Structures are given as structure tokens and as C-alpha cells.
Short mmCIF file of C-alpha atoms and ligand atoms in Angstrom, two decimals:
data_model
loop_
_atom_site.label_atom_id
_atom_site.label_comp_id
_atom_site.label_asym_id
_atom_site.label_seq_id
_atom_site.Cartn_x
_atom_site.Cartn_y
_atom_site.Cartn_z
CA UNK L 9 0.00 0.00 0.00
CA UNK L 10 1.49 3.14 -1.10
CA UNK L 11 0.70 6.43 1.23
CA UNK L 12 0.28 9.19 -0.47
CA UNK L 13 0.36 13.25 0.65
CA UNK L 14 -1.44 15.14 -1.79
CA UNK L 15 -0.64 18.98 -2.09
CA UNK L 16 -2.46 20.84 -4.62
CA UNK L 17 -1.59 23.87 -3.35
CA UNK L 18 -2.61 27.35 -5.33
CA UNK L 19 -3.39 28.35 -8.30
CA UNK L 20 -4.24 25.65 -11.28
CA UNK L 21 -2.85 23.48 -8.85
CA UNK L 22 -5.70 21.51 -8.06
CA UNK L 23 -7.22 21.33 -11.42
CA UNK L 24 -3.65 19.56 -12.62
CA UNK L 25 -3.31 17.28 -9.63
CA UNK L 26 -6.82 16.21 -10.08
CA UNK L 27 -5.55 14.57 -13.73
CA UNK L 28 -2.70 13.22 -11.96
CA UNK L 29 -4.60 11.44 -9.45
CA UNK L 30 -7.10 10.28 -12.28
CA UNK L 31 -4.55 8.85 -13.93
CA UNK L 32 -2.89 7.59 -10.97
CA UNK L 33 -6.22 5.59 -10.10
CA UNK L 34 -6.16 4.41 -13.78
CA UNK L 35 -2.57 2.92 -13.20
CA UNK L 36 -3.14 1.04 -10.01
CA UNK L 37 -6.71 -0.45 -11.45
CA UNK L 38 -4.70 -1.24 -14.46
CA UNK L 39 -1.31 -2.37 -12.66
CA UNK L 40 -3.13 -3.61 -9.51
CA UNK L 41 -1.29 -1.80 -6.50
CA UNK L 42 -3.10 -0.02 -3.57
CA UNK L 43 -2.60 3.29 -2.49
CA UNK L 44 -4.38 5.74 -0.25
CA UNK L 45 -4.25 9.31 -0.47
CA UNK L 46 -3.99 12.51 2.27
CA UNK L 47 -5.14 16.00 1.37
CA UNK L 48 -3.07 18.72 2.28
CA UNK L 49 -4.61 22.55 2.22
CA UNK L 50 -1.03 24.33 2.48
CA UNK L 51 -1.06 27.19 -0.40
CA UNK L 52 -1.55 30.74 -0.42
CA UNK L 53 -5.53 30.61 0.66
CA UNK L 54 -5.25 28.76 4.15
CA UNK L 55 -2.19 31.29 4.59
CA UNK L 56 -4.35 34.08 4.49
CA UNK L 57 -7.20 32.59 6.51
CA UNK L 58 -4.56 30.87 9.32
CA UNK L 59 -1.38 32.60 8.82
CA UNK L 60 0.34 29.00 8.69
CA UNK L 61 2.42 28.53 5.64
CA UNK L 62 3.72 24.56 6.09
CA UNK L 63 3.81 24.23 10.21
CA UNK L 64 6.65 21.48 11.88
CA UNK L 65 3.17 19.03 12.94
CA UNK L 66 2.55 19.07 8.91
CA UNK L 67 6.10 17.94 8.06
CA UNK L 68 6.30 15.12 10.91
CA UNK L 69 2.85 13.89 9.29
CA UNK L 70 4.41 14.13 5.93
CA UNK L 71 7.30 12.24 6.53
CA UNK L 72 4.99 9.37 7.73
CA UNK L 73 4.09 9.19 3.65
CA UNK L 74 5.79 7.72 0.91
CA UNK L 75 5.67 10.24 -1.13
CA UNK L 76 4.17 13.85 -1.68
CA UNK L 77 2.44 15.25 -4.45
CA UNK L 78 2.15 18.83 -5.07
CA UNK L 79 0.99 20.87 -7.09
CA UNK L 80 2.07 24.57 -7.46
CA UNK L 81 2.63 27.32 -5.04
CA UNK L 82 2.29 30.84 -5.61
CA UNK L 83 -0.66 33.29 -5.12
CA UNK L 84 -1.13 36.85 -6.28
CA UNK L 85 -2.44 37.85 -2.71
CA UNK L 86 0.78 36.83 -0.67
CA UNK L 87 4.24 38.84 -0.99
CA UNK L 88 6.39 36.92 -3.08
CA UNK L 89 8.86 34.73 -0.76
CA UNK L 90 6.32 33.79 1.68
CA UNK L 91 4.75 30.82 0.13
CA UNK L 92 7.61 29.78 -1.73
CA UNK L 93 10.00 29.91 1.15
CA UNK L 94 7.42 28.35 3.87
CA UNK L 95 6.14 25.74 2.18
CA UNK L 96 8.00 24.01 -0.93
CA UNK L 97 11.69 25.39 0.51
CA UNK L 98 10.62 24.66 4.02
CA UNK L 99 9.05 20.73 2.82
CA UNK L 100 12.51 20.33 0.67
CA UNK L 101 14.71 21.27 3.69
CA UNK L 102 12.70 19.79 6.13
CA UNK L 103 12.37 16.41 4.50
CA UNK L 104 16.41 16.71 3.37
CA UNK L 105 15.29 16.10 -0.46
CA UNK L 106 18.93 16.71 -1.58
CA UNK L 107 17.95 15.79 -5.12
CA UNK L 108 15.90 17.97 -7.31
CA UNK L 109 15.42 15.67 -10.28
CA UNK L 110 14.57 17.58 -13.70
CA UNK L 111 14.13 14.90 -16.60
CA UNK L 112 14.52 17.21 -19.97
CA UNK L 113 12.59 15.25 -23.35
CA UNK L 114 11.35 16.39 -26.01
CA UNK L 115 7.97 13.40 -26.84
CA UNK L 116 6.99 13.06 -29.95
CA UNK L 117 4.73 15.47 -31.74
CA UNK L 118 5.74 18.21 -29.24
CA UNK L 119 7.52 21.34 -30.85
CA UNK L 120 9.96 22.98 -29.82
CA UNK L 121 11.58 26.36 -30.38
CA UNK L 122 14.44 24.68 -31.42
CA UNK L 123 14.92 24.53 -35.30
CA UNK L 124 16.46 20.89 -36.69
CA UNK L 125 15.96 19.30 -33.05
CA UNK L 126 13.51 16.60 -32.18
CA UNK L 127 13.07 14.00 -29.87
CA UNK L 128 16.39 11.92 -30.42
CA UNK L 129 18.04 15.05 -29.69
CA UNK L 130 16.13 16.68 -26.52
CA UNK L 131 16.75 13.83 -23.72
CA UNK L 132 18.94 14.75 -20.79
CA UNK L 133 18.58 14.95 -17.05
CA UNK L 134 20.08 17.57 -14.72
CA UNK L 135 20.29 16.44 -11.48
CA UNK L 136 20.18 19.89 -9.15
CA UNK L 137 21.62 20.25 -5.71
CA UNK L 138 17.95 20.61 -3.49
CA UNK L 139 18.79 21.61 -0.01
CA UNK L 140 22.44 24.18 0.10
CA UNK L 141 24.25 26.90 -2.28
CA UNK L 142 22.34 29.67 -2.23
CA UNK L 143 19.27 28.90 -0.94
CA UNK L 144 19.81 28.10 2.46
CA UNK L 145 19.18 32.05 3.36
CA UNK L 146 22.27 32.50 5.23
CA UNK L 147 23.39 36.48 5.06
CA UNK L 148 22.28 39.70 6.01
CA UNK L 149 22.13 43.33 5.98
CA UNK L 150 24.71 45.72 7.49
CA UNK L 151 23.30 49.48 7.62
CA UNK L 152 20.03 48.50 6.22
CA UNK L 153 18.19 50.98 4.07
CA UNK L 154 20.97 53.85 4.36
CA UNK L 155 23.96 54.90 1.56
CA UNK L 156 26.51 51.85 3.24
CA UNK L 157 23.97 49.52 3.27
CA UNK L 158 25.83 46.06 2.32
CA UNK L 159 23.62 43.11 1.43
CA UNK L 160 25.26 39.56 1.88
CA UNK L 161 23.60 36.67 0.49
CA UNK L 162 26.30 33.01 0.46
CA UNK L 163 26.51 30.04 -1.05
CA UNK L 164 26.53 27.23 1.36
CA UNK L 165 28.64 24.64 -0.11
CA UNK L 166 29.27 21.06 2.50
CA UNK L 167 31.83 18.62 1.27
CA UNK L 168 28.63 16.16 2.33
CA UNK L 169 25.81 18.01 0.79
CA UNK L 170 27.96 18.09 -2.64
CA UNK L 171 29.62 14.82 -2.27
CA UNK L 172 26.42 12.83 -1.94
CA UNK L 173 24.61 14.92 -5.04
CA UNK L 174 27.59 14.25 -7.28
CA UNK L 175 27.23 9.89 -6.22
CA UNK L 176 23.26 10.61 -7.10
CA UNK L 177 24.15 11.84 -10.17
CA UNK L 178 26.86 9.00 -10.77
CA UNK L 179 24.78 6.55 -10.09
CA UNK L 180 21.86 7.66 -12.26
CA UNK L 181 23.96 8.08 -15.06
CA UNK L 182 24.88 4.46 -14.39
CA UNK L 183 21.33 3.56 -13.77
CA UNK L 184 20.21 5.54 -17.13
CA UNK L 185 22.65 3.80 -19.34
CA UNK L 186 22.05 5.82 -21.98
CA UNK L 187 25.38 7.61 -23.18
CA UNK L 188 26.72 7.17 -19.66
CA UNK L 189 28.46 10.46 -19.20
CA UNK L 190 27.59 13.08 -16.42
CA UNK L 191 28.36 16.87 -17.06
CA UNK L 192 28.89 19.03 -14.62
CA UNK L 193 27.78 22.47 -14.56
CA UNK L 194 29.57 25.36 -12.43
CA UNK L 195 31.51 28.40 -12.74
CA UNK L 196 34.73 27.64 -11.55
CA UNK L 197 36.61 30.30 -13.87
CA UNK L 198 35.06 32.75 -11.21
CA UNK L 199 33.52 31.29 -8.20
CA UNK L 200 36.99 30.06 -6.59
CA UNK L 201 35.51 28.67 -3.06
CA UNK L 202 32.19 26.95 -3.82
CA UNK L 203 33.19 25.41 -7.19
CA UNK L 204 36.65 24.25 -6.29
CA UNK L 205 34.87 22.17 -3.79
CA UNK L 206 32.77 20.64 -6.29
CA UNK L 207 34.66 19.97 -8.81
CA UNK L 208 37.35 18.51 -6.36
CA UNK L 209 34.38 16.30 -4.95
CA UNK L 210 33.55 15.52 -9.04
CA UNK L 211 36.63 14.43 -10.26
CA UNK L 212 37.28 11.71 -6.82
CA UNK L 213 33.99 11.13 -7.11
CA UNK L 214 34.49 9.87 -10.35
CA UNK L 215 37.44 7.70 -9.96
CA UNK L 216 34.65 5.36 -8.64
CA UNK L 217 32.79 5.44 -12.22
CA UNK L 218 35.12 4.18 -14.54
CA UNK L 219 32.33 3.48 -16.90
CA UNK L 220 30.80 6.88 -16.90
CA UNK L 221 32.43 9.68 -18.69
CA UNK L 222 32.83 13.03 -16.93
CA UNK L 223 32.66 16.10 -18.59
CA UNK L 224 32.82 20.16 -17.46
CA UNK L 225 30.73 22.77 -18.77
CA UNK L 226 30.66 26.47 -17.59
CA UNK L 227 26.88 27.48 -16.82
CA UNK L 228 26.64 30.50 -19.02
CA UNK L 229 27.90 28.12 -21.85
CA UNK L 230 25.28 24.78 -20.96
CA UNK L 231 22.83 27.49 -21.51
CA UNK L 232 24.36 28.29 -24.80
CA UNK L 233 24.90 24.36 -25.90
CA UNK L 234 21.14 23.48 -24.53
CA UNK L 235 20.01 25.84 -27.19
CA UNK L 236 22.52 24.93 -30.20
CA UNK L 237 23.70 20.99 -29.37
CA UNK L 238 21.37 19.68 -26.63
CA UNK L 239 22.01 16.39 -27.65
CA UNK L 240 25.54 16.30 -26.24
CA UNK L 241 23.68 16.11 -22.99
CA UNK L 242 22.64 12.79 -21.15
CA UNK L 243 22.37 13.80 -17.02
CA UNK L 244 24.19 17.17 -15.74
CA UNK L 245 24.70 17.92 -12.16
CA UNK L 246 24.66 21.15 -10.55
CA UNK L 247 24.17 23.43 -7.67
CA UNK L 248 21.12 24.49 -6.34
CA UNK L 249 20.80 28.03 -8.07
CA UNK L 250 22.43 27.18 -11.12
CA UNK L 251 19.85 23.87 -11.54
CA UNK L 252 17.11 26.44 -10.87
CA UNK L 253 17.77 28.60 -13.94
CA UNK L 254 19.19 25.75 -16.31
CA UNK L 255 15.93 23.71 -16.31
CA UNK L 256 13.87 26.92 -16.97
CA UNK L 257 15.57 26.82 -20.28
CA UNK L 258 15.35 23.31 -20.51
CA UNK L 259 11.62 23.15 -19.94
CA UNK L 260 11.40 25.50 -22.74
CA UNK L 261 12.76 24.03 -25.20
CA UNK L 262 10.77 20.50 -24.22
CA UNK L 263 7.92 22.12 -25.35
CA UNK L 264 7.34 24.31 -22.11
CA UNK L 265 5.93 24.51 -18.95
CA UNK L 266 2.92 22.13 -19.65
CA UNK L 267 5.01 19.27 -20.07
CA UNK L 268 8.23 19.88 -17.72
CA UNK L 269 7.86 17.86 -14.09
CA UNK L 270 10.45 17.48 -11.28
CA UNK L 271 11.26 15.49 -8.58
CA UNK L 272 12.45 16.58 -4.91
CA UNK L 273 14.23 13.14 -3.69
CA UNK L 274 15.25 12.11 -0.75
CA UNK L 275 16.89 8.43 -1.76
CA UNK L 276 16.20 7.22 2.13
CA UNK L 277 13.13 9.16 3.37
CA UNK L 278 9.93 10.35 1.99
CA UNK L 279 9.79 12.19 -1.93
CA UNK L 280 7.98 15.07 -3.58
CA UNK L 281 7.34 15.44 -6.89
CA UNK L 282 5.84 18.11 -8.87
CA UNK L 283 4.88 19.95 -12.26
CA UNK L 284 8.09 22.86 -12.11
CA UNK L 285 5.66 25.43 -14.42
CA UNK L 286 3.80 27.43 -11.32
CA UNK L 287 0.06 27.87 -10.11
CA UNK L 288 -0.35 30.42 -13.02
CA UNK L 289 -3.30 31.95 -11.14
CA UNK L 290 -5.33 34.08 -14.31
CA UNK L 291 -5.81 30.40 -15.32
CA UNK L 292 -7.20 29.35 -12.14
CA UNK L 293 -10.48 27.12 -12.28
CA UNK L 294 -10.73 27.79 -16.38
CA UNK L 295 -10.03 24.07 -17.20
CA UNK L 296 -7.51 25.44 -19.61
CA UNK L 297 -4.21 24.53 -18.18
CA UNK L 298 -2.18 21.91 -19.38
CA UNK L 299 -1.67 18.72 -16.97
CA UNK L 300 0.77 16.73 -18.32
CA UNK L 301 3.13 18.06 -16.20
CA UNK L 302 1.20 16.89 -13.45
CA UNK L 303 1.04 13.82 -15.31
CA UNK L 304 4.91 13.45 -15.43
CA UNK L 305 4.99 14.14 -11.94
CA UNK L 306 3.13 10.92 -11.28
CA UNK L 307 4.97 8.90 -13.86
CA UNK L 308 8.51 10.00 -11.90
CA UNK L 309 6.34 9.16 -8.32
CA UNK L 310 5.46 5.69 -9.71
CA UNK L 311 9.10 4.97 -10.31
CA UNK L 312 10.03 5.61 -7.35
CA UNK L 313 7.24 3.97 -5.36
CA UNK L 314 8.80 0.87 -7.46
CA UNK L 315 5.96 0.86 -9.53
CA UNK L 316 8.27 0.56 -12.97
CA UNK L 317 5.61 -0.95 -15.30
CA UNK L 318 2.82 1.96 -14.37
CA UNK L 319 5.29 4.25 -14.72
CA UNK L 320 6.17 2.95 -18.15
CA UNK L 321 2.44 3.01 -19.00
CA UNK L 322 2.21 6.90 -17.96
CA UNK L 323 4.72 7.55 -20.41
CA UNK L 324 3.52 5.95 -22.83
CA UNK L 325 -0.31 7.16 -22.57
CA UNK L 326 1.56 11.33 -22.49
CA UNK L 327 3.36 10.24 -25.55
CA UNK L 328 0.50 8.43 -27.34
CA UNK L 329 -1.71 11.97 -26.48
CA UNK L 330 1.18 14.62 -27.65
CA UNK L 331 2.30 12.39 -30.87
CA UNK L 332 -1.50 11.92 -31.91
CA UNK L 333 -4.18 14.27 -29.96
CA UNK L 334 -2.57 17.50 -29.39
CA UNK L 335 -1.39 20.09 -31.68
CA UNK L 336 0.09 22.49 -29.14
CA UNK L 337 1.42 22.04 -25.04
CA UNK L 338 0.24 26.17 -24.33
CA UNK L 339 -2.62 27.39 -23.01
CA UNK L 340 -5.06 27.93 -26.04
CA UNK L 341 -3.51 25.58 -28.18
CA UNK L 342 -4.25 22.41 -26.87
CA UNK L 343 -7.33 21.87 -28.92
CA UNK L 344 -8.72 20.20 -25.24
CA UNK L 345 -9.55 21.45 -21.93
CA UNK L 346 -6.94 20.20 -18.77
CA UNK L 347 -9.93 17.68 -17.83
CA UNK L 348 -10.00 16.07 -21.78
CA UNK L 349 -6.23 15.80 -21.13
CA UNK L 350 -6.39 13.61 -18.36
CA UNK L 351 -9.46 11.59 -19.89
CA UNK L 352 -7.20 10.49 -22.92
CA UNK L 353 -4.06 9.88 -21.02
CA UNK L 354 -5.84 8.12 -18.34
CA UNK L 355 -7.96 5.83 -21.11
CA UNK L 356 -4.50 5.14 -22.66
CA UNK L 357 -2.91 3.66 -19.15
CA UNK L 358 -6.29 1.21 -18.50
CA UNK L 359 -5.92 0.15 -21.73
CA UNK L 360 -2.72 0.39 -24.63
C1 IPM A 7 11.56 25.79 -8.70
C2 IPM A 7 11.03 27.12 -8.29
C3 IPM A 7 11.45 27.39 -6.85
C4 IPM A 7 12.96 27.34 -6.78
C5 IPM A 7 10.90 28.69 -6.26
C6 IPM A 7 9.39 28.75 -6.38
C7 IPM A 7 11.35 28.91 -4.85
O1 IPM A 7 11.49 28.12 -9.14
O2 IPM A 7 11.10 24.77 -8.15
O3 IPM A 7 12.43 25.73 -9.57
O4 IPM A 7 13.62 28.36 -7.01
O5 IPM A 7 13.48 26.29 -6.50
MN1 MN A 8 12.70 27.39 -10.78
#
């Protein structure tokens, strides 16, 4: 029986993790697992009712799951920061998912902005440092809001935190088998401290993968090569701010935010996974939005709840809808409403 949180959070949110779950439900009647499901309010609304953004009781009942879905959080009422730091940073950190997991494929029939690039050609994975760099909110202000002011913001680099991203990365490469090489991405021609450390913690790391090939790329240039060569890339690991921005541009150019999901892994505890596009909130309740990010989100959930073959069946019912039903991922050119999404994808799982 697998236990699942269920976060659907603000925005389109709900309408997106209601076609995951439908499609979910269509997997285990179809595969023939059990799972049970736990709703969680936490989003932008109950803030501004309770105040609470994701309280310590919450993430002690969430680690008692096997996994979390969520969908987006983000509202146009609350200050920017709020939301984003107390609930999704705050259930990351909390829950120590080190691993922000960001598959990066193009399926069939999708377009992307790319010219001469298809599917054979748009299929990496960056793995992204989840829980230090620059995100851990360690700084501060010296002679706040006068001429001297001096703003600090670090990047909080552990030979652990770093060390056990890079063997994630290594292994999945491994795992993967697909080209078997692992890039990583940093900045060591300026950022002497923080990327010193990792690529020191790369290169031993790597002694240990003889059969993976390790490879260095700047992050102003992967952004540069995920636009012109993309298919030099199989899985890329990076720090937490530099993942952030990368698979921005990699969700664009596999076909957008519709279609890009993550995962937020913790290999030994409890998992989140969500659609990365955002509760895009002047879409909210318009049954307009596209879930197959959502979708995704299960598909990488159902892998690691074990579940290989339903996983392999969610791909293949997303694929058999973008190569045949849908003539565009954005909003207004999907020729179907979020809800018709799910339908088809969900039809495809019970039965392909
Ligand atoms: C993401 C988002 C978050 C991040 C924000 C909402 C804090 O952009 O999941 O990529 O920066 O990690
Ligand atoms: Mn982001």
C-alpha cells in the first residue's frame, strides 16, 4: 500500500493534480497496486485565513508518507517569498530532499523552439543540488536601508551536501545507461571557493565510475549548448541556483511549462514530486491549463514507489496523447480542456 500526501496547493494546482490522481487511479486499477491518499490545504488561501504557511506538525505527518504530491505554489495575494520559502523550501529542507530531479525530453509530436531538433536530440537529465548553495538564506544586511547599506547573500557549499549529489548523479547516469556520461555544470573560472569544492568532490567522485564519462561545462555556456547541441547532454549535475535557472531553459525548449515535471528526492526518506511550471493563477479554475506536467509528476512518483511498469504506461499514454491528440502544449492551443487531457491519457494507461 502506497501512502500518499497530496498537495495541490494554489493556483491551477488543483485542477492539474486532479488529472494526476485520475490517472494515478487508472494505473493502479490497471497495474493492480493499492494506495491511499492525504489532502493537504497548504497554499496561499489557508495562509491568508490561518497565517500557517507549512507548520513542523505538517512535516512530521508528511514524513509518515511515501511520497508527496504537489501541485504549485504561488498566489497573487501573498508577498512573493512567503509561500515559496514556507512551504516548498521549508518541505525540501525539512524532508532533506537533496535531489531535485529535472528529466529534460522532447515526446513526440511536441515542438519545440528549437529549429532541426527533435526527440532523439532533446533527452537529458540535470540532477540539481535541493537543499544548500544559495538557498539556504544565510546572510544579512549591514546598515540596512541607508547609503553603506551592504547586502550579503552566500553560497553554502558542505563537502557532504555536494559529495552525496555528485554519487546521485553518478549513479543515475549508471542507472540511465544511456550515453553514460555526467556533465557538470559550475563556474569555476570565477567562483573560486564553492566550485573548487565541487569539482574537487567531481573528479574523486568519479574515480569510482570508470564506466561513466565526466565532462565540465561552464553554466553560461550549458545554456548556450542546450540551445545549439542539446544532444551532447545525457544527465548534468549542478548546484542548487544554477539547476534552478538551467531547467527553466530546458523546460522550454521541451515544449514548455505544460510538459516539464520534477522530482524533490530524498533516496532514504519520503519524496515530492511536482509539475516545475507554477500555479499560473489568471488560469485558475478555467479548465484550460495543461496537466501533463502533473502527469509526469506521477509517472517520476510511480518509479520511485517501485511501480516501474505503471510508470512505463504513464509515459507511454503522455506520448500516445502529444504524438497523436494534441497540436500544441500552451494554453489555447491544446485543442482540449486540462480535464479532456487527463481523460485520454488516463484511457490510454487502462488500456494500450
Ligand atoms: C523551482 C522554483 C522554486 C525554486 C521557487 C518557487 C522557490 O522556481 O522549483 O524551480 O527556485 O526552487
Ligand atoms: Mn525554478
Amino acid at each position: 500500500m502506497h501512502n500518499i500526501a497530496v498537495m495541490p496547493g494554489d493556483g491551477t494546482g488543483p485542477e492539474v493534480v486532479r488529472e494526476g490522481l485520475k490517472v494515478l487511479a487508472a494505473a493502479a486499477d490497471r497495474f493492480g497496486f493499492e494506495y491511499q491518499t492525504t489532502a493537504y490545504d497548504f497554499g496561499g488561501d489557508r495562509y491568508l485565513k490561518t497565517g500557517e504557511t507549512l507548520p513542523d506538525a505538517a512535516v512530521e505527518e508528511l514524513r509518515g508518507h511515501d511520497a508527496i504530491f504537489l501541485g504549485a505554489i504561488g498566489h497573487p495575494g501573498v508577498k512573493p517569498g512567503i509561500l515559496e520559502q514556507g512551504i516548498l523550501l521549508k518541505a525540501r529542507f525539512a524532508l532533506d530532499q537533496y535531489i531535485n530531479l529535472r528529466p529534460v525530453k522532447l515526446y513526440p509530436g511536441v515542438d519545440t523552439p528549437l529549429k532541426d531538433k527533435g526527440p532523439d536530440d532533446i533527452d537529458f537529465v540535470v540532477v540539481r543540488e535541493n537543499t544548500e548553495g544559495l538557498y539556504v538564506g544565510s546572510g544579512g544586511f549591514l546598515k540596512k536601508g541607508t547609503p553603506d547599506e551592504v547586502a550579503i547573500q552566500e553560497s553554502i557549499n558542505t563537502r557532504k551536501g555536494v559529495e552525496r549529489c555528485i554519487r546521485y548523479a553518478f549513479d543515475y547516469a549508471q542507472k540511465r545507461n544511456k550515453d553514460n556520461k555526467l556533465t557538470l555544470c559550475g563556474k569555476t573560472n570565477v567562483l573560486n571557493y564553492s566550485q573548487d569544492l565541487w569539482m574537487r568532490a567531481f573528479t574523486e567522485a568519479g574515480a569510482d565510475y570508470p564506466g561513466i564519462t565526466a565532462d565540465y561545462a561552464h553554466v553560461d555556456a550549458i545554456c548556450m549548448w542546450f540551445v545549439k547541441n542539446p544532444e551532447w547532454f545525457d544527465v548534468i549535475v549542478t548546484d542548487n541556483i544554477f539547476g534552478d535557472i538551467i531547467t527553466d531553459l530546458g523546460a522550454m525548449i521541451q515544449g514548455g511549462m505544460g510538459i516539464a515535471a520534477g522530482g524533490n528526492i530524498n533516496p532514504d526518506g519520503v519524496s515530492m514530486f511536482e509539475p516545475i511550471g507554477g500555479s499560473a493563477p489568471k488560469y485558475t479554475g478555467q479548465n484550460v491549463i495543461n496537466p501533463l506536467a502533473a502527469i509526469a509528476a506521477v509517472q517520476m512518483m510511480l518509479e520511485f514507489l517501485g511501480e516501474d511498469e505503471a510508470a512505463a504506461a504513464v509515459e507511454r499514454g503522455i506520448m500516445h496523447v502529444t504524438s497523436e491528440k494534441l497540436p500544441g502544449m500552451a494554453v489555447g492551443k491544446m485543442g482540449h480542456s486540462t480535464s479532456e487531457i487527463g481523460d485520454m491519457v488516463a484511457a490510454r494507461v487502462r488500456k494500450d
